[in-house]
Structures are given as structure tokens and as C-alpha cells.
Coordinates of C-alpha atoms and ligand atoms in Angstrom, one line a residue:
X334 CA -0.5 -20.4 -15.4
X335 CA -1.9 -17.3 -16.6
X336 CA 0.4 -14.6 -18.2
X337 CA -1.5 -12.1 -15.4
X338 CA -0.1 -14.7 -12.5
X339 CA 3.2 -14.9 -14.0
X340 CA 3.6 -11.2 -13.8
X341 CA 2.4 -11.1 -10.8
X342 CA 4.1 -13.9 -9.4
X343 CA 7.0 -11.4 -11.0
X344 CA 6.5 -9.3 -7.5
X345 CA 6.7 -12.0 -4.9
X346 CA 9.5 -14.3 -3.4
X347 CA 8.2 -17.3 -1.1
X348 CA 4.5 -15.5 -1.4
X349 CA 5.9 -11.9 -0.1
X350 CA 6.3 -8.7 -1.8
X351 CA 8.8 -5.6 -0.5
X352 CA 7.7 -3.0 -3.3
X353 CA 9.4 0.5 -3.3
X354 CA 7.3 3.7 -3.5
X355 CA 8.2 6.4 -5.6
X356 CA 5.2 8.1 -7.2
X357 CA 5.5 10.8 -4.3
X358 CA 7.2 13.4 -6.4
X359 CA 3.3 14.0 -7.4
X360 CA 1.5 13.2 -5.0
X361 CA 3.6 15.5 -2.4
X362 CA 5.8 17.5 -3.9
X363 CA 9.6 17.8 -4.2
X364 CA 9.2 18.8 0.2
X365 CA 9.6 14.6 0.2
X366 CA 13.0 14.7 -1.2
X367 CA 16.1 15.6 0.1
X368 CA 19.8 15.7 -2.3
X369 CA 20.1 12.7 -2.7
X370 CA 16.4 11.0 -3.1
X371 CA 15.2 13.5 -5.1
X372 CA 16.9 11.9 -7.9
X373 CA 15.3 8.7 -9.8
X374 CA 18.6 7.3 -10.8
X375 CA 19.3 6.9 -6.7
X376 CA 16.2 5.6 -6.1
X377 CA 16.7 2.8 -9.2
X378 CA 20.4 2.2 -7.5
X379 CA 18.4 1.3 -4.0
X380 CA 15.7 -0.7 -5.7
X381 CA 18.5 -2.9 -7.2
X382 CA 20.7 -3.2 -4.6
X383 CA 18.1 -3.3 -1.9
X384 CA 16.4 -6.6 -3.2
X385 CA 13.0 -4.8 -3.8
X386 CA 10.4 -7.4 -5.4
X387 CA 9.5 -3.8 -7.0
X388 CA 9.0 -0.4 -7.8
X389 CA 6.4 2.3 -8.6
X390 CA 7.0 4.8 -10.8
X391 CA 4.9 7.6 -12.6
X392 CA 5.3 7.6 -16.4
X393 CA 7.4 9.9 -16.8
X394 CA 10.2 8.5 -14.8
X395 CA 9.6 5.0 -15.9
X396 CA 10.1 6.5 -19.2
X397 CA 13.1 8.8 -18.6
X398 CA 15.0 6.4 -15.9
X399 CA 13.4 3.0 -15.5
X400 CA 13.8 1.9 -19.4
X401 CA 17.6 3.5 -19.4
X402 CA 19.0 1.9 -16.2
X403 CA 21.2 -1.2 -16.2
X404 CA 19.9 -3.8 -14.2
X405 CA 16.6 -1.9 -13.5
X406 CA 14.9 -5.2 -15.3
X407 CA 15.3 -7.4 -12.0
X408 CA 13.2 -4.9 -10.2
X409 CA 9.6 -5.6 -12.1
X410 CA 7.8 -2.5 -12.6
X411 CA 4.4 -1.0 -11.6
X412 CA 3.7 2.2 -13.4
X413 CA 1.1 4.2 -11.9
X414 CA -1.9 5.3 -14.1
X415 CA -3.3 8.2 -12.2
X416 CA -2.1 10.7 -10.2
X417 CA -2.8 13.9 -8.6
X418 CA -1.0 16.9 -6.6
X419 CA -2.0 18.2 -2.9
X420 CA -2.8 21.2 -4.1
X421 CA -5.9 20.4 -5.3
X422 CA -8.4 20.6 -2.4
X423 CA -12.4 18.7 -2.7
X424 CA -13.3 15.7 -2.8
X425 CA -10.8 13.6 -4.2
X426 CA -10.4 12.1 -8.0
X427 CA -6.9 11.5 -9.5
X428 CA -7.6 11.5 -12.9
X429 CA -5.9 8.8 -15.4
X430 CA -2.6 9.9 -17.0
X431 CA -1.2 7.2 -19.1
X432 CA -2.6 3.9 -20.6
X433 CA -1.8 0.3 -19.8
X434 CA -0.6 0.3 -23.2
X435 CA 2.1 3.0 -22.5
X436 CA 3.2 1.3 -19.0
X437 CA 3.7 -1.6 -21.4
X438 CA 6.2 0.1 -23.4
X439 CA 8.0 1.3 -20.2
X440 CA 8.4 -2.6 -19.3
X441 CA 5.7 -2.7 -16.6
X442 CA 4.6 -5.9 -15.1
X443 CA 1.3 -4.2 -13.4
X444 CA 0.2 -1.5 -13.3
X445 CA -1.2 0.6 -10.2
X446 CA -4.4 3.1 -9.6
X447 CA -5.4 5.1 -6.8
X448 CA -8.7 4.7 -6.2
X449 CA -10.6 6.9 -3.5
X450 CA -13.4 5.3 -2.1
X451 CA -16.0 7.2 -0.5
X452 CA -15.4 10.1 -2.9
X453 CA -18.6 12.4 -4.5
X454 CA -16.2 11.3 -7.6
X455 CA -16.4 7.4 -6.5
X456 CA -18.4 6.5 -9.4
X457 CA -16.3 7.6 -12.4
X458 CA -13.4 6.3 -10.5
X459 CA -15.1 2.5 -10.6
X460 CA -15.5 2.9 -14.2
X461 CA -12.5 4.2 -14.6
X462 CA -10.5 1.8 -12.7
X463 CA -13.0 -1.1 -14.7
X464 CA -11.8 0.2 -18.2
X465 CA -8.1 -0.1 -16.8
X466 CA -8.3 -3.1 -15.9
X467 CA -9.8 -4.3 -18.9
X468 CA -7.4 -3.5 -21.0
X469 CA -4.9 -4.7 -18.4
X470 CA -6.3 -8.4 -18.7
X471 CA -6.0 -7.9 -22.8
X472 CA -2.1 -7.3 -22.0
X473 CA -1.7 -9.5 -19.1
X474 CA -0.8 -7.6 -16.3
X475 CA -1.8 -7.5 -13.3
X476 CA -3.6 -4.3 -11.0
X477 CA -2.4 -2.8 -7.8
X478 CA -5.1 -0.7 -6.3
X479 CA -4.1 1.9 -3.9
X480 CA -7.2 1.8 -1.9
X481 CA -7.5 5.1 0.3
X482 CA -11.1 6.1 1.4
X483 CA -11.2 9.5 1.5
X484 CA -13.4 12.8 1.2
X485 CA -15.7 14.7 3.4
X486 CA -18.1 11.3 3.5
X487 CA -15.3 9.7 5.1
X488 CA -14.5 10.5 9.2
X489 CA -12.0 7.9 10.1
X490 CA -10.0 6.4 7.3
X491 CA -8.4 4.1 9.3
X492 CA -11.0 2.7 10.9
X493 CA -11.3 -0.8 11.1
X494 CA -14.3 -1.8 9.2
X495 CA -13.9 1.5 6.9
X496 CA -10.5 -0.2 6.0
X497 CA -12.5 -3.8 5.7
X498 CA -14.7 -1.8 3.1
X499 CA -11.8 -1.3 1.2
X500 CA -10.3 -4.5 1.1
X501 CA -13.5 -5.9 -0.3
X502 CA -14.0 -3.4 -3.1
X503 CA -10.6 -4.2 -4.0
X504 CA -12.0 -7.9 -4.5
X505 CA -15.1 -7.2 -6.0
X506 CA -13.6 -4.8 -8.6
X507 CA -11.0 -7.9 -9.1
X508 CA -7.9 -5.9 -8.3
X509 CA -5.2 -8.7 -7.7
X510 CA -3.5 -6.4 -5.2
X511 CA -4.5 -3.7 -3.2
X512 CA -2.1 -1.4 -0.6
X513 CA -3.7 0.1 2.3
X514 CA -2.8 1.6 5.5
X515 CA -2.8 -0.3 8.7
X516 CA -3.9 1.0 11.2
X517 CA -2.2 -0.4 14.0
X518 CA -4.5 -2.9 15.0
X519 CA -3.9 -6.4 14.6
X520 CA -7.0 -8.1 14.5
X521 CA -8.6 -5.4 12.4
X522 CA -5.8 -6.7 9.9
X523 CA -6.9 -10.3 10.0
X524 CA -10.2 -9.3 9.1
X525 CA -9.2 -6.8 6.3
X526 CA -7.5 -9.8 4.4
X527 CA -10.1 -12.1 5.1
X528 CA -12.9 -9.2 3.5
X529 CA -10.2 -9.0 0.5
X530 CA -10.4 -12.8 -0.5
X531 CA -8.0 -13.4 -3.2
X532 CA -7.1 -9.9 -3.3
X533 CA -3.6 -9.7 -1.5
X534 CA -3.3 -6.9 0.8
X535 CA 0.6 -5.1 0.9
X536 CA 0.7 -2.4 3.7
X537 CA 1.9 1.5 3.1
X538 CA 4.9 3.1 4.8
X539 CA 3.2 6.3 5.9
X540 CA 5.5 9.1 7.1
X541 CA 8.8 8.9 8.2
X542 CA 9.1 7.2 11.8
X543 CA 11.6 5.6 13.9
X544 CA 13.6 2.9 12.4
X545 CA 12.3 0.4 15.1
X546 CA 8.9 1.5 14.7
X547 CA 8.9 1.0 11.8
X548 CA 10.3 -2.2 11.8
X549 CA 7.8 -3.5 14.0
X550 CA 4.7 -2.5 12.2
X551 CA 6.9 -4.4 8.8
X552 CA 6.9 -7.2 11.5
X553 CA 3.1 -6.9 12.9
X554 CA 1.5 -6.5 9.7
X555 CA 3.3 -9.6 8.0
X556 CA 2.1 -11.6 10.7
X557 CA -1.7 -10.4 10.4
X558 CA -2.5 -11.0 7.0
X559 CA -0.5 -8.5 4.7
X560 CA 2.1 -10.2 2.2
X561 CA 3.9 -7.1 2.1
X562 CA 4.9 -3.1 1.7
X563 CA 4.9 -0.8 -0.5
X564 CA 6.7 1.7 1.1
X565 CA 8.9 4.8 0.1
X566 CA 9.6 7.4 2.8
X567 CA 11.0 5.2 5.6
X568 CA 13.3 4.0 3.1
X569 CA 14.6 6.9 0.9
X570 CA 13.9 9.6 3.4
X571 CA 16.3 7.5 6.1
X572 CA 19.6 8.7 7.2
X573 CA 20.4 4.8 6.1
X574 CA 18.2 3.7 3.5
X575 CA 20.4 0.8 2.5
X576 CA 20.2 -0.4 6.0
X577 CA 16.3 0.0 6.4
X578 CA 16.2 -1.8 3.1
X579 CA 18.4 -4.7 4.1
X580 CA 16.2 -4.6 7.6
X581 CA 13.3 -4.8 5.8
X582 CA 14.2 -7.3 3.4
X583 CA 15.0 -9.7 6.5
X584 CA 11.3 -9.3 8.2
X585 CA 9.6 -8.7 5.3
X586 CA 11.3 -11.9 2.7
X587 CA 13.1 -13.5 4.8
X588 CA 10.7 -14.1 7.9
X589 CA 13.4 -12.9 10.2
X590 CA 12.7 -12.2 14.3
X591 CA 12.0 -8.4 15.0
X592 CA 14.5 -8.6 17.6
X593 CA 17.8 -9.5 14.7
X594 CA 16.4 -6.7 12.6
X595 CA 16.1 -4.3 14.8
X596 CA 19.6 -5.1 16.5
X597 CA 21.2 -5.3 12.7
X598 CA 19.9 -1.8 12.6
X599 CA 21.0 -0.1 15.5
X600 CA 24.6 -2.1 15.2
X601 CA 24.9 -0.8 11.7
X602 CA 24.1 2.8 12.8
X603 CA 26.4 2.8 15.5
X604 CA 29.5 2.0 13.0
X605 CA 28.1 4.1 10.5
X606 CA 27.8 7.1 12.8
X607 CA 31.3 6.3 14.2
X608 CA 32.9 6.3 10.9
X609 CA 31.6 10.0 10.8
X610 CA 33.7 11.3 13.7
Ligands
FBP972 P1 5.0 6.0 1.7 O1 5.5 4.7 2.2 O2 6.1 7.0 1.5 O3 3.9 6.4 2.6 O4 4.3 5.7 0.3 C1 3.1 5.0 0.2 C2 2.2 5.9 -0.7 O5 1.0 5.1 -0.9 C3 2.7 6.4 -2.0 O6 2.7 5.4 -3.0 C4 1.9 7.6 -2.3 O7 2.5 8.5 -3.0 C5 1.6 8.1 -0.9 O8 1.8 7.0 0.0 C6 0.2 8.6 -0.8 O9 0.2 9.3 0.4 P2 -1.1 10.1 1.0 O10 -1.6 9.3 2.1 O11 -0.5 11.4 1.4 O12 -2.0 10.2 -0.2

């Protein structure tokens, strides 16, 4: 086996990935957080303790947090290259921050770039994504593409075969992962993981929703071709994130019914909010 499988392998249990988000503080802004998840060290407690198969951090954090917490070694790692605020408005580019080489020293096992297709700025974003994962191979690791058409070309970026188009630039660029957003639709699913090939397709939270919403969609899009989440604000922006995560962990890992997740979390609020009064 490759050194590139083995670190990705690194990500999965029984072929399915639940990967926590956290590269938000950049792309959103602090308005995300709230006291207790705007801090990293939190966030590193409920990757651990949560069973995540991973987490996503910026540089700076994997740097500041990820290489200084106990345990934070049995979460593997994807540092994310590029990154970009909202306050930038045009067509989208998030330019490269940090090297492989650098996400190697913070103890990353892949390493992630946002790459958005459809952009006036899609071209250097290829190349740059194509020099990434160059170097990537030389090291071993594997890429997680964050594939988000977007930009003034782009109309619908959810639409089915707009999402298909992603999935198959993710394989032809030879991303081993890429994360998209579903769009709600089953069969549009199927065919975005059949377009991606060998590329495996993990789904993104999205905004905070409903804890059985979004339970269900964890449930829909596991069985329609996904092998997993990446997801950050239905988890850390929860009243309950522990509980989301062990919910999660049961549909997403574990191949649990909807039905026992959703009454494990609705059970578990209950007591929660009755130890309150
Ligand atoms: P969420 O589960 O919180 O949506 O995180 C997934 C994610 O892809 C993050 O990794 C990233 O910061 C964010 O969504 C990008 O969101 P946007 O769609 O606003 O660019």
C-alpha cells in the first residue's frame, strides 16, 4: 500500500469518514463562534472525544493548538492550504497560504484546498491546486478538494449536473477526496459519485439546522454515494455538540437507523434541558 493510501486510509473506519470543520474562523469570521467554540482548544477536546476520523484546521491553529494538545494525534489532520475572508467581493480565488511542507511539520495526514470552479480565476487555481498536489505526492499525503463552483459564471451551485461537474474535476485533477454540498437530491447524489470515480465524495454541513434535519441529510447522503461529512457548524454551533457528534458518529460510522439517532438525540436533550431547571 502506498504511504498516500495509508494516510488516507488514516481518515476512514469501515470505508467512512466523519471529519470536523474548523477553518471557518477565516472563511466567516469570528460571527460563527460563540464562548465556547471560538476557542481551538474546545474544538480539539470535541474532535477527540467525539470520535472524529478528523479535523481541518488553518495553519495557524494547527501550529498553535493541534501540535500542543494531548491526544490531538488520534484525530489525523488536514491542514488547509488556502484560504480567504468574505470580505473580499469578485470572482472568487483563495490564494495559497502555507506549503505541504509546513502542514507536514504541523503533523498533517492531507492536506485540503478550496478550489472554485467556474471562477474568471479558475485557471491559476488548476495550476495552483496541480503544484500542491505534486508536492503532496513527493510527501505522501493525500488531497481533500473543497469543490464549490462559484462566481458570476455560475447560476445555480447546487445544481445537479453543476455539482456532477465538480465531482469529475475532482477526478481528473486526481484529488483523492473532494467535499461538496448536497443538494438535497438523492439521485443527483448517485450520479455525483459515479462522475467522481475513485475520487470519494464527503458531504458539507452547511448552516446551522435542526438537529433532525440534519441528521437525516447525515443519513440520506451516506446512503447515496457519500462516504462521509465534513462538517463544523451543526456540531460546534449546537446547544449539544457532544450529542450531535455521538448522533453523527452512529449514522455516519456506525450505519445506525435514522430513527435511533434521532430518538438518542431528542432523549438526551430532554434530560439535558431538565437538568437545567
Ligand atoms: P460547515 O459544516 O460549517 O458548513 O463547514 C463546511 C465548510 O466547507 C467549511 O470547511 C468552510 O469554512 C465553509 O463550509 C465554507 O462555507 P461557504 O459555503 O460559506 O464558503
Amino acid at each position: 500500500m502506498s504511504k498516500i493510501d495509508r494516510n488516507l486510509n488514516a481518515f476512514f473506519q469501515n470505508d467512512r469518514a466523519l471529519i470536523l470543520a474548523y477553518d471557518q474562523g477565516m472563511e466567516h469570521g469570528p460571527t460563527d463562534f460563540n464562548e465556547q467554540s471560538v476557542n481551538p482548544d474546545f474544538i480539539l477536546q470535541l474532535a477527540t472525544s467525539g470520535n472524529f476520523t478528523g479535523l481541518i484546521f488553518q495553519k495557524g491553529l494547527a501550529e498553535k493548538y493541534y501540535t500542543n494538545y494531548k491526544g490531538a494525534r488520534n484525530v489525523p489532520l488536514i491542514v488547509k492550504l488556502n484560504g480567504k475572508t468574505n470580505l473580499v467581493k469578485g470572482e472568487p480565488y483563495s490564494t495559497q497560504l502555507c506549503s505541504v511542507k509546513e502542514a507536514v511539520d504541523y503533523g498533517a495526514k492531507a492536506v485540503g484546498y478550496t478550489i472554485y470552479l467556474g471562477s474568471e480565476k479558475e485557471a491559476k487555481i488548476f495550476k495552483e491546486f496541480c503544484d500542491i498536489k505534486r508536492e503532496a505526492n513527493d510527501y505522501g499525503l493525500p488531497t481533500f478538494v473543497w469543490m464549490y463552483p462559484r462566481g458570476k459564471a455560475i447560476k445555480n451551485d447546487v445544481k445537479g449536473d453543476v455539482l456532477a461537474y465538480g465531482a469529475r474535476v475532482a477526478l481528473e485533477l486526481g484529488a483523492d477526496v473532494a467535499k461538496m454540498k448536497y443538494n438535497g437530491k438523492p439521485a443527483d447524489l448517485q450520479w455525483v459519485a459515479k462522475c467522481a470515480g475513485k475520487t470519494k465524495i464527503v458531504i458539507a454541513g452547511g448552516s446551522k439546522t435542526a438537529p433532525e434535519k440534519c441528521l437525516k441529510e447525515a443519513f440520506d447522503v451516506m446512503n447515496n454515494g457519500a462516504v462521509g461529512l465534513a462538517i463544523g457548524r451543526n456540531v460546534w454551533q449546537s446547544d449539544y455538540p457532544m450529542l450531535m457528534a455521538n448522533a453523527l458518529n452512529a449514522i455516519v460510522l456506525k450505519n445506525v437507523s435514522l430513527e435511533a439517532a434521532v430518538n438518542y438525540v431528542r432523549q438526551n436533550i430532554a434530560i439535558e434541558k431538565q437538568k437545567k431547571i
